[in-house]
Coordinates of C-alpha atoms in Angstrom, one line a residue:
X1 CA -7.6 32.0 -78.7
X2 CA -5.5 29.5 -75.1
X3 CA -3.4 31.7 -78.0
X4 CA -5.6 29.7 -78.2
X5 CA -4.0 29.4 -79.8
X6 CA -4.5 25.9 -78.0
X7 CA -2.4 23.0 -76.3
X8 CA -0.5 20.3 -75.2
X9 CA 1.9 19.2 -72.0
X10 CA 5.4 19.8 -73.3
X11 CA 8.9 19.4 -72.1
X12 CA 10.3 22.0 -69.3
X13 CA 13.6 21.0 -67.4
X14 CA 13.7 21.5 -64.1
X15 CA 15.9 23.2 -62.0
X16 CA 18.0 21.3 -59.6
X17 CA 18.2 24.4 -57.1
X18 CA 15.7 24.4 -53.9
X19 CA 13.7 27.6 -54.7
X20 CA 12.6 27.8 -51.2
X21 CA 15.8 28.3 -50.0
X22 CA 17.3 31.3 -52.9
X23 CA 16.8 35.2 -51.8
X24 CA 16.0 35.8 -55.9
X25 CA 14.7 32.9 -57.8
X26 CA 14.6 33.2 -61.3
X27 CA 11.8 31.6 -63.5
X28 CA 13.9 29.2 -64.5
X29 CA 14.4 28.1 -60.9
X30 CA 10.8 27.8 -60.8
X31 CA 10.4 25.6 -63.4
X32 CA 8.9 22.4 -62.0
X33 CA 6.8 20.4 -64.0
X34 CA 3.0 20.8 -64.1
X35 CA 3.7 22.7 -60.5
X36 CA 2.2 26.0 -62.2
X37 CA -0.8 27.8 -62.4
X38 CA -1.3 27.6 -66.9
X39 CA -3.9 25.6 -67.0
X40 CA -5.9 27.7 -64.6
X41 CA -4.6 30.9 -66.5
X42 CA -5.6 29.4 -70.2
X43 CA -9.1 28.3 -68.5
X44 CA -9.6 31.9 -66.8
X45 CA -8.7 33.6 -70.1
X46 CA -11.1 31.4 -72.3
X47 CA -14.0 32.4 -69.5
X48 CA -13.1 36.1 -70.2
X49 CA -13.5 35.9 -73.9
X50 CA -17.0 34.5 -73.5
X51 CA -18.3 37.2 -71.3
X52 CA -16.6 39.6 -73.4
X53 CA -18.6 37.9 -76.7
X54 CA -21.7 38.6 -74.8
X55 CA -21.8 42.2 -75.7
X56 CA -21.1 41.7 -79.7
X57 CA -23.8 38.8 -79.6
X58 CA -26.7 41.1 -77.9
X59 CA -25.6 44.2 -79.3
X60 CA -23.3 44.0 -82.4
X61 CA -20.1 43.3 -83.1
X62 CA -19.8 47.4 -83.3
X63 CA -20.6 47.6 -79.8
X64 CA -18.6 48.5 -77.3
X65 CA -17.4 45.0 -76.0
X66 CA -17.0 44.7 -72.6
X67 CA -15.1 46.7 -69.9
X68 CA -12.3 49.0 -71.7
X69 CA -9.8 51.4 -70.9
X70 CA -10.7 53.1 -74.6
X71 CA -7.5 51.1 -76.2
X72 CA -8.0 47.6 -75.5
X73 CA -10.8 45.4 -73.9
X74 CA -10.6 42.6 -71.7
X75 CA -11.2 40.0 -74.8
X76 CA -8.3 41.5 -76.4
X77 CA -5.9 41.5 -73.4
X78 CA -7.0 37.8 -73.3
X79 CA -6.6 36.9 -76.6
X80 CA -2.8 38.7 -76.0
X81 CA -2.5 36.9 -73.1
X82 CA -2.9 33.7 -74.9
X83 CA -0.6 34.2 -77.2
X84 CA 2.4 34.9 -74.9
X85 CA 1.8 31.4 -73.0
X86 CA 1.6 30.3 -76.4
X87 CA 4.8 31.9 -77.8
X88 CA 6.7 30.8 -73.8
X89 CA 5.2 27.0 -74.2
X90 CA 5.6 26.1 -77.2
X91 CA 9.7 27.7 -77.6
X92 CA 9.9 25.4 -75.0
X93 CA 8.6 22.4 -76.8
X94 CA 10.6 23.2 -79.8
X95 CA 13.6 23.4 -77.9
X96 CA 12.8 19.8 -76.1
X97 CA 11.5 18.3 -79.1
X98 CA 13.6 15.4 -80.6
X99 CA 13.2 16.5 -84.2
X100 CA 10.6 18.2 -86.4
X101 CA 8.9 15.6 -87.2
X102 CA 7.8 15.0 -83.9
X103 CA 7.2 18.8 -83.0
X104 CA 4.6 18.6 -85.9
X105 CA 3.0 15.8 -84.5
X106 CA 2.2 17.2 -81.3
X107 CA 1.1 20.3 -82.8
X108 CA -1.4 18.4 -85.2
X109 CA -2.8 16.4 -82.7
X110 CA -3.1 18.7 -80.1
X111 CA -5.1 21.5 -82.6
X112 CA -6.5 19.6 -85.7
X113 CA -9.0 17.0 -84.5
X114 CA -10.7 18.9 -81.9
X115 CA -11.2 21.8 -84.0
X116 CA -12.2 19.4 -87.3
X117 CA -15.2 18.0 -84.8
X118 CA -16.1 21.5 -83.7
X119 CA -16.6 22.5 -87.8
X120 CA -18.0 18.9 -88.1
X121 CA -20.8 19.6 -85.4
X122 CA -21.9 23.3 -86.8
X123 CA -22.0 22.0 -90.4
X124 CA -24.1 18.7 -89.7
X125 CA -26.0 19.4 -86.5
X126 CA -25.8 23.0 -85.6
X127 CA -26.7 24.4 -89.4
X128 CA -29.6 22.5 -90.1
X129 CA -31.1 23.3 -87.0
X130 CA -31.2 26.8 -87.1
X131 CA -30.7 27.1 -90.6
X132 CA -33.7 29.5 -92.8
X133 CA -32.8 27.5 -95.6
X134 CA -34.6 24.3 -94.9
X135 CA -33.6 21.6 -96.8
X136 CA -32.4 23.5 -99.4
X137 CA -29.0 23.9 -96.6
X138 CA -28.2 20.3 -97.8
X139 CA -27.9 21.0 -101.5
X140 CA -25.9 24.7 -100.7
X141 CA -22.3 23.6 -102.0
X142 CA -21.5 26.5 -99.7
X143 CA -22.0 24.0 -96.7
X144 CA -19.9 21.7 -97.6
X145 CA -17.1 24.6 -98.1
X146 CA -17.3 25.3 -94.8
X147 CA -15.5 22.5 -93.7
X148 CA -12.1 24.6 -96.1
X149 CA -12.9 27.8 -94.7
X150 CA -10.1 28.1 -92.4
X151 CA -7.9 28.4 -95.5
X152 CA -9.7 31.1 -97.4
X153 CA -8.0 34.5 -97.5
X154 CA -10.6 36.8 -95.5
X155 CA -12.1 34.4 -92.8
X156 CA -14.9 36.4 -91.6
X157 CA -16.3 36.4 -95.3
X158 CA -16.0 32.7 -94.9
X159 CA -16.9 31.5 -92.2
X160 CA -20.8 31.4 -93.0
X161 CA -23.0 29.1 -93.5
X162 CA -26.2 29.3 -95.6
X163 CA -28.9 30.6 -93.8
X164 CA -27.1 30.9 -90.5
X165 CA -27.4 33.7 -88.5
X166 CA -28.3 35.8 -90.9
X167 CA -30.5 37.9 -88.9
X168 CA -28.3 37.7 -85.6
X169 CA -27.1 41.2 -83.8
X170 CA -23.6 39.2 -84.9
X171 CA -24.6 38.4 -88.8
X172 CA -23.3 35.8 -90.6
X173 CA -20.6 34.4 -88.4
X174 CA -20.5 31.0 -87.2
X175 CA -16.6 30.5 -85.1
X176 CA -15.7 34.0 -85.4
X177 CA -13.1 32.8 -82.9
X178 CA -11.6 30.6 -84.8
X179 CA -9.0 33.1 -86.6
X180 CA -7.3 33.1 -84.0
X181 CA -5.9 29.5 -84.5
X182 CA -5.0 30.0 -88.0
X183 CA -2.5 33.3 -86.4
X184 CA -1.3 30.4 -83.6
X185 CA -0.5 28.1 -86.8
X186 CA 1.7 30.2 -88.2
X187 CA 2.9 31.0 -84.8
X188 CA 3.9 27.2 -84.6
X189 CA 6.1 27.2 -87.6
X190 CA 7.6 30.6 -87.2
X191 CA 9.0 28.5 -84.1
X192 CA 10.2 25.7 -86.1
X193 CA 12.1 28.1 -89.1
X194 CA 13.7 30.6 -85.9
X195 CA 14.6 27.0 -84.6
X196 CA 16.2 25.4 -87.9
X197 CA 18.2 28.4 -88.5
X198 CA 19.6 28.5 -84.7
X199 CA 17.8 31.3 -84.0
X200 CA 16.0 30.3 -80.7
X201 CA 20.2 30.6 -79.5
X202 CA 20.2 34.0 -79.9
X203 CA 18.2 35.1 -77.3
X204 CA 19.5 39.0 -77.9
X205 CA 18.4 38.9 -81.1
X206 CA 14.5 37.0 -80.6
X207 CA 14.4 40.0 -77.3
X208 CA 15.3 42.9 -80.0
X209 CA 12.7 41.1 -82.4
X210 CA 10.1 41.4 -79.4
X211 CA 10.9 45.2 -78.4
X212 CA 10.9 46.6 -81.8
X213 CA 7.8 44.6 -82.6
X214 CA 6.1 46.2 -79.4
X215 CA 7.7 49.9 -80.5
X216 CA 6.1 49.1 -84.0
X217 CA 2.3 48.0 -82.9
X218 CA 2.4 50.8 -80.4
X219 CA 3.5 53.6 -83.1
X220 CA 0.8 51.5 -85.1
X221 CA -2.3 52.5 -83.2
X222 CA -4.5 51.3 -80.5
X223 CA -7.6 50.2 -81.4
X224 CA -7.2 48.8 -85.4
X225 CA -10.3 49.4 -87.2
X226 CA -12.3 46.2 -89.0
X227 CA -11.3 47.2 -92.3
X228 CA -7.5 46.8 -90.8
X229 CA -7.7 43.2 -89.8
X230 CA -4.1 42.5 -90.2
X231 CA -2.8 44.5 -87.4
X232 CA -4.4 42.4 -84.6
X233 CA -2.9 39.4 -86.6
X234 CA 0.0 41.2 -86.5
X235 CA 0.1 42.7 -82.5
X236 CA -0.8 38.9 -81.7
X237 CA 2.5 38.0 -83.1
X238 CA 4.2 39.7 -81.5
X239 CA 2.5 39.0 -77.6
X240 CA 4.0 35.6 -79.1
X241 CA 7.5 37.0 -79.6
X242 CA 7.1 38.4 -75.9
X243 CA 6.2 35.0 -75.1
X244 CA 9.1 33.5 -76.5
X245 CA 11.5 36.2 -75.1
X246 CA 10.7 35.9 -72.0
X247 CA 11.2 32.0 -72.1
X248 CA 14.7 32.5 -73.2
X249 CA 15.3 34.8 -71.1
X250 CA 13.8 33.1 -68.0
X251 CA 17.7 32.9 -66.4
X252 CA 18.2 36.2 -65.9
X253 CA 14.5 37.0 -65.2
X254 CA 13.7 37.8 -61.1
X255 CA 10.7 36.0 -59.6
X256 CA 10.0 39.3 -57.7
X257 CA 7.1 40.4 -55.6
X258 CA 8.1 44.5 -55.4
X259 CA 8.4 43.8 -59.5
X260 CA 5.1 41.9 -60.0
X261 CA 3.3 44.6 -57.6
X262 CA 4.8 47.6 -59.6
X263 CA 4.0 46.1 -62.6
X264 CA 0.5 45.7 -61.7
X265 CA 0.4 49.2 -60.5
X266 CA 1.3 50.7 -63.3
X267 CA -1.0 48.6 -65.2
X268 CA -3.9 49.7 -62.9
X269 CA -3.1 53.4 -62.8
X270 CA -2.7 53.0 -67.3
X271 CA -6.5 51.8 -67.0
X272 CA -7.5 55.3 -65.4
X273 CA -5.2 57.6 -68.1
X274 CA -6.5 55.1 -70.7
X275 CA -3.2 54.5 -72.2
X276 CA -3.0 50.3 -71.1
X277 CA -2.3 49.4 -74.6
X278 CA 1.9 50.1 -74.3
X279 CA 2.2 49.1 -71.0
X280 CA 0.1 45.8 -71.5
X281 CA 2.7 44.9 -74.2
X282 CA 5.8 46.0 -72.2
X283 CA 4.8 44.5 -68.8
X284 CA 2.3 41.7 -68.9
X285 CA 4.3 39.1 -70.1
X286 CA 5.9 39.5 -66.5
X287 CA 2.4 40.1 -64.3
X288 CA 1.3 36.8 -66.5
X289 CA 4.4 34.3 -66.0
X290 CA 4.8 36.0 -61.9
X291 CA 1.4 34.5 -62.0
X292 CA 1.7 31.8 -63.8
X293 CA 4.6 30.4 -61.4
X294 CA 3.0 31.6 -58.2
X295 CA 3.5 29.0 -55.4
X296 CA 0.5 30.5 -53.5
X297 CA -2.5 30.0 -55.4
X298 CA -3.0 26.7 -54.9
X299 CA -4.4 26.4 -58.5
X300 CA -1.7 23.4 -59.8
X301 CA -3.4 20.5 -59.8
X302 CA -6.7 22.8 -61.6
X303 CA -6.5 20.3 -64.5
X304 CA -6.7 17.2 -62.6
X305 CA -9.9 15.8 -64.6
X306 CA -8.7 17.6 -67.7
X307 CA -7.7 20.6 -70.1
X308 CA -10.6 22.2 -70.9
X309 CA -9.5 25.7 -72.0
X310 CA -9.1 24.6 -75.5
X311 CA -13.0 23.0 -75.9
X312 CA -14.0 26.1 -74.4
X313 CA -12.1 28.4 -77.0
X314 CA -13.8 26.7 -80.0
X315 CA -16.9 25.8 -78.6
X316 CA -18.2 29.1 -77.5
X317 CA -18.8 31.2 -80.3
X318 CA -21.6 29.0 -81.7
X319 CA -23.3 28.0 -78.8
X320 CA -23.4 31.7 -78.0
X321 CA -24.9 32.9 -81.5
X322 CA -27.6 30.0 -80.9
X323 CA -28.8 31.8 -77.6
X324 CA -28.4 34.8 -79.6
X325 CA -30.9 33.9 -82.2
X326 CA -33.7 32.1 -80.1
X327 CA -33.4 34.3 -76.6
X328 CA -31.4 37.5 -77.2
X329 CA -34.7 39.7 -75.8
X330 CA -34.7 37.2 -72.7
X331 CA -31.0 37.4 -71.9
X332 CA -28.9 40.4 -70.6
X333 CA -25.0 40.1 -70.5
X334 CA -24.7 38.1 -67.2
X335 CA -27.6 35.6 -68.0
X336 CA -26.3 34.6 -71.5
X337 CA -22.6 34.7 -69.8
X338 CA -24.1 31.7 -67.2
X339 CA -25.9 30.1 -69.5
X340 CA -23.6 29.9 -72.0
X341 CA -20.5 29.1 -69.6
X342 CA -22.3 26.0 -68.5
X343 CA -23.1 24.7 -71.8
X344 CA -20.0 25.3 -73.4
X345 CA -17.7 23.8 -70.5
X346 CA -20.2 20.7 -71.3
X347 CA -18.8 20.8 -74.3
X348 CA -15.5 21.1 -73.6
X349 CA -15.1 18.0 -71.0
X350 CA -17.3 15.8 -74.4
X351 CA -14.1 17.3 -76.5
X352 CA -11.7 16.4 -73.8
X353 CA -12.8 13.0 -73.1
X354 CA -13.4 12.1 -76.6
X355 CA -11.1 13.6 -78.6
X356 CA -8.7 15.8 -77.1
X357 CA -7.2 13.5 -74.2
X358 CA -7.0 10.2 -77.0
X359 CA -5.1 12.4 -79.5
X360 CA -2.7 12.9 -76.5
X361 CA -2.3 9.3 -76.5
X362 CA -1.6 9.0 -79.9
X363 CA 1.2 11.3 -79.6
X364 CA 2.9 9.9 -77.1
X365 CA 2.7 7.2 -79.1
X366 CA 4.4 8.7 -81.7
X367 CA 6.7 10.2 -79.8
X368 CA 8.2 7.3 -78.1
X369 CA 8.2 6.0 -82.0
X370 CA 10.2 9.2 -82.9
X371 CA 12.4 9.4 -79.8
X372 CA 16.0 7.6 -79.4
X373 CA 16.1 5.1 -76.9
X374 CA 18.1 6.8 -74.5
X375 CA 16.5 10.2 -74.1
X376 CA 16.3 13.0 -71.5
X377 CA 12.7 12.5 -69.3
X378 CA 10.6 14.8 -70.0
X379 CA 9.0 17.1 -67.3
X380 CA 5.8 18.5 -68.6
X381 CA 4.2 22.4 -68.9
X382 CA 1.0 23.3 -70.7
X383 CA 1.2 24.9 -73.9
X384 CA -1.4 26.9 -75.9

């Protein structure tokens, strides 16, 4: 990944002005606690990336995956999209964060535990059941590195486990999304140094950072090839620069309608000239957040029983290389979509309820631990 990247409530101030009443609201005047539409966004977006998976699970990961404008697909627009919430959320949390301490607390808690159970579960109970090893799989000290693989240099060579999915249309892999969370990591303390050294201030400089980074990726090429793996670690990056940007710049931003609907038109007519790469990175940020802030969904209260956009993130990729492997000649795209939605949002509310939601807890915990006495309330956003 929601990044996923992936996600706590944070602090967001929020404006004193009556929005209803202004001619052009800025975000910031939007800014209202959990009155906005990320959860439903973050949820949406880890939906997408399971559809899109369907393709590289039935027909390789070679295969064309998923409707594309011939420079980017609908999983990597959401993956992108992920990671400018991400880089917009958490700036925010930095920036209402009592110290760094408790910044990496919330970070740790809200990432760490959910996605040790998720390795847990496909080491101990996923593995040996689909395993070809037998019970040789126990004796493999290759299982038991698994549970490290998330710090080896070249992920997809490591994240394997013996005898699993070896003869799967997607060989080999057994959280193939999971590489995304090590980019949010580092996306989490790139926060925390542009914080310590007062950069998160200079919101000129963090918007040039973001431009020239678009400029570069763009120059860079459209669709990286497998054997150039750092450039979507890198593009990421810098949809999480965007994301910060346009935080810090949410002032002097317009909530506009004529702006949203040009941007989308733009981004609709790019699809048809296949060319949606540039404008994606130069103009989503502000179709997403428009979104994102939109009074008329009716989509702010879409995590009333729970976050589940993280559980589905993590969860998915196994689940959907163990259809893969015992129904791929029963299943077309649509059917393993369904079947794999339902059992992965399962999942997800288990994750929620059991882990997620009483790591939560124990942050806020900490956090009233951490915080002085007399502090400013906090108002809460999602984060990634």
């Amino acid at each position: 990944m929601r990044g996923y990247a992936c996600c706590d409530w944070m602090t967001i101030q929020p404006d004193t002005l009556v929005v209803k009443y202004m001619k052009n609201p800025t975000f910031s005047d939007l800014e209202n606690g959990r009155e906005n539409n990320f959860d439903f966004l973050r949820f949406f977006l880890a939906s997408c990336v399971i559809f899109v998976h369907c393709y590289a699970f039935l027909y390789g990961p070679t295969s064309q995956q998923g409707p594309t404008d011939g420079t980017i697909t609908i999983g990597m627009a959401s993956v992108n999209a992920f990671f400018m919430i991400s880089g917009f959320l958490i700036t925010a949390s930095w920036l209402n964060t009592k110290s760094t301490l408790d910044y990496a607390i919330r970070r740790f808690l809200r990432i760490v535990p959910a996605l040790i159970l998720v390795m847990l579960l496909c080491m101990f109970v996923m593995g040996p059941l689909v395993t070809t090893e037998g019970r040789a799989y126990f004796t493999n000290p290759k299982t038991y590195e698994y549970l490290i693989f998330m710090t080896k240099a070249h992920l997809h060579l490591s994240d394997q486990l013996p005898g699993v999915f070896q003869n799967n249309a997607f060989a080999g892999r057994v959280n193939g999304s999971l590489w995304t969370i090590r980019v949010e990591m580092l996306c989490y303390i790139m926060v925390a140094v542009f914080g310590k050294l007062g950069l998160l201030s200079k919101t000129r400089l963090v918007t040039a950072i973001a431009i020239v980074g678009a400029v570069a990726m763009a120059v860079i090429g459209k669709r990286p090839s497998d054997s150039e793996a750092i450039v979507p670690v890198i593009t990421n990056i810098v949809f999480f620069i965007i994301g910060m940007a346009f935080y810090l710049n949410r002032r002097n931003i317009t909530y506009s309608p004529p702006a949203f609907l040009v941007c989308l038109g733009i981004l609709f007519v790019s699809v048809f000239l296949h060319n949606l790469h540039v404008p994606w990175m130069l103009l989503g940020a502000y179709v997403l957040f428009f979104i994102a802030y939109s009074k008329n969904l009716g989509l702010t209260k879409f995590a009333k029983y729970g976050d589940f956009s993280y559980g589905m993130y993590i969860f998915a990729f196994p689940i959907q290389q163990c259809l893969a492997q015992y129904f791929s000649d029963k299943l077309t795209i649509w059917s393993m979509f369904l079947v794999a939605f339902v059992l992965t949002f399962i999942c997800a509310v288990l994750s929620w309820n059991l882990i997620e939601k009483p790591c939560m807890k124990l942050k806020n915990k900490a956090n009233q631990l951490l915080r002085p006495a007399k502090s400013i309330p906090e108002v809460t956003g999602v984060s990634s």
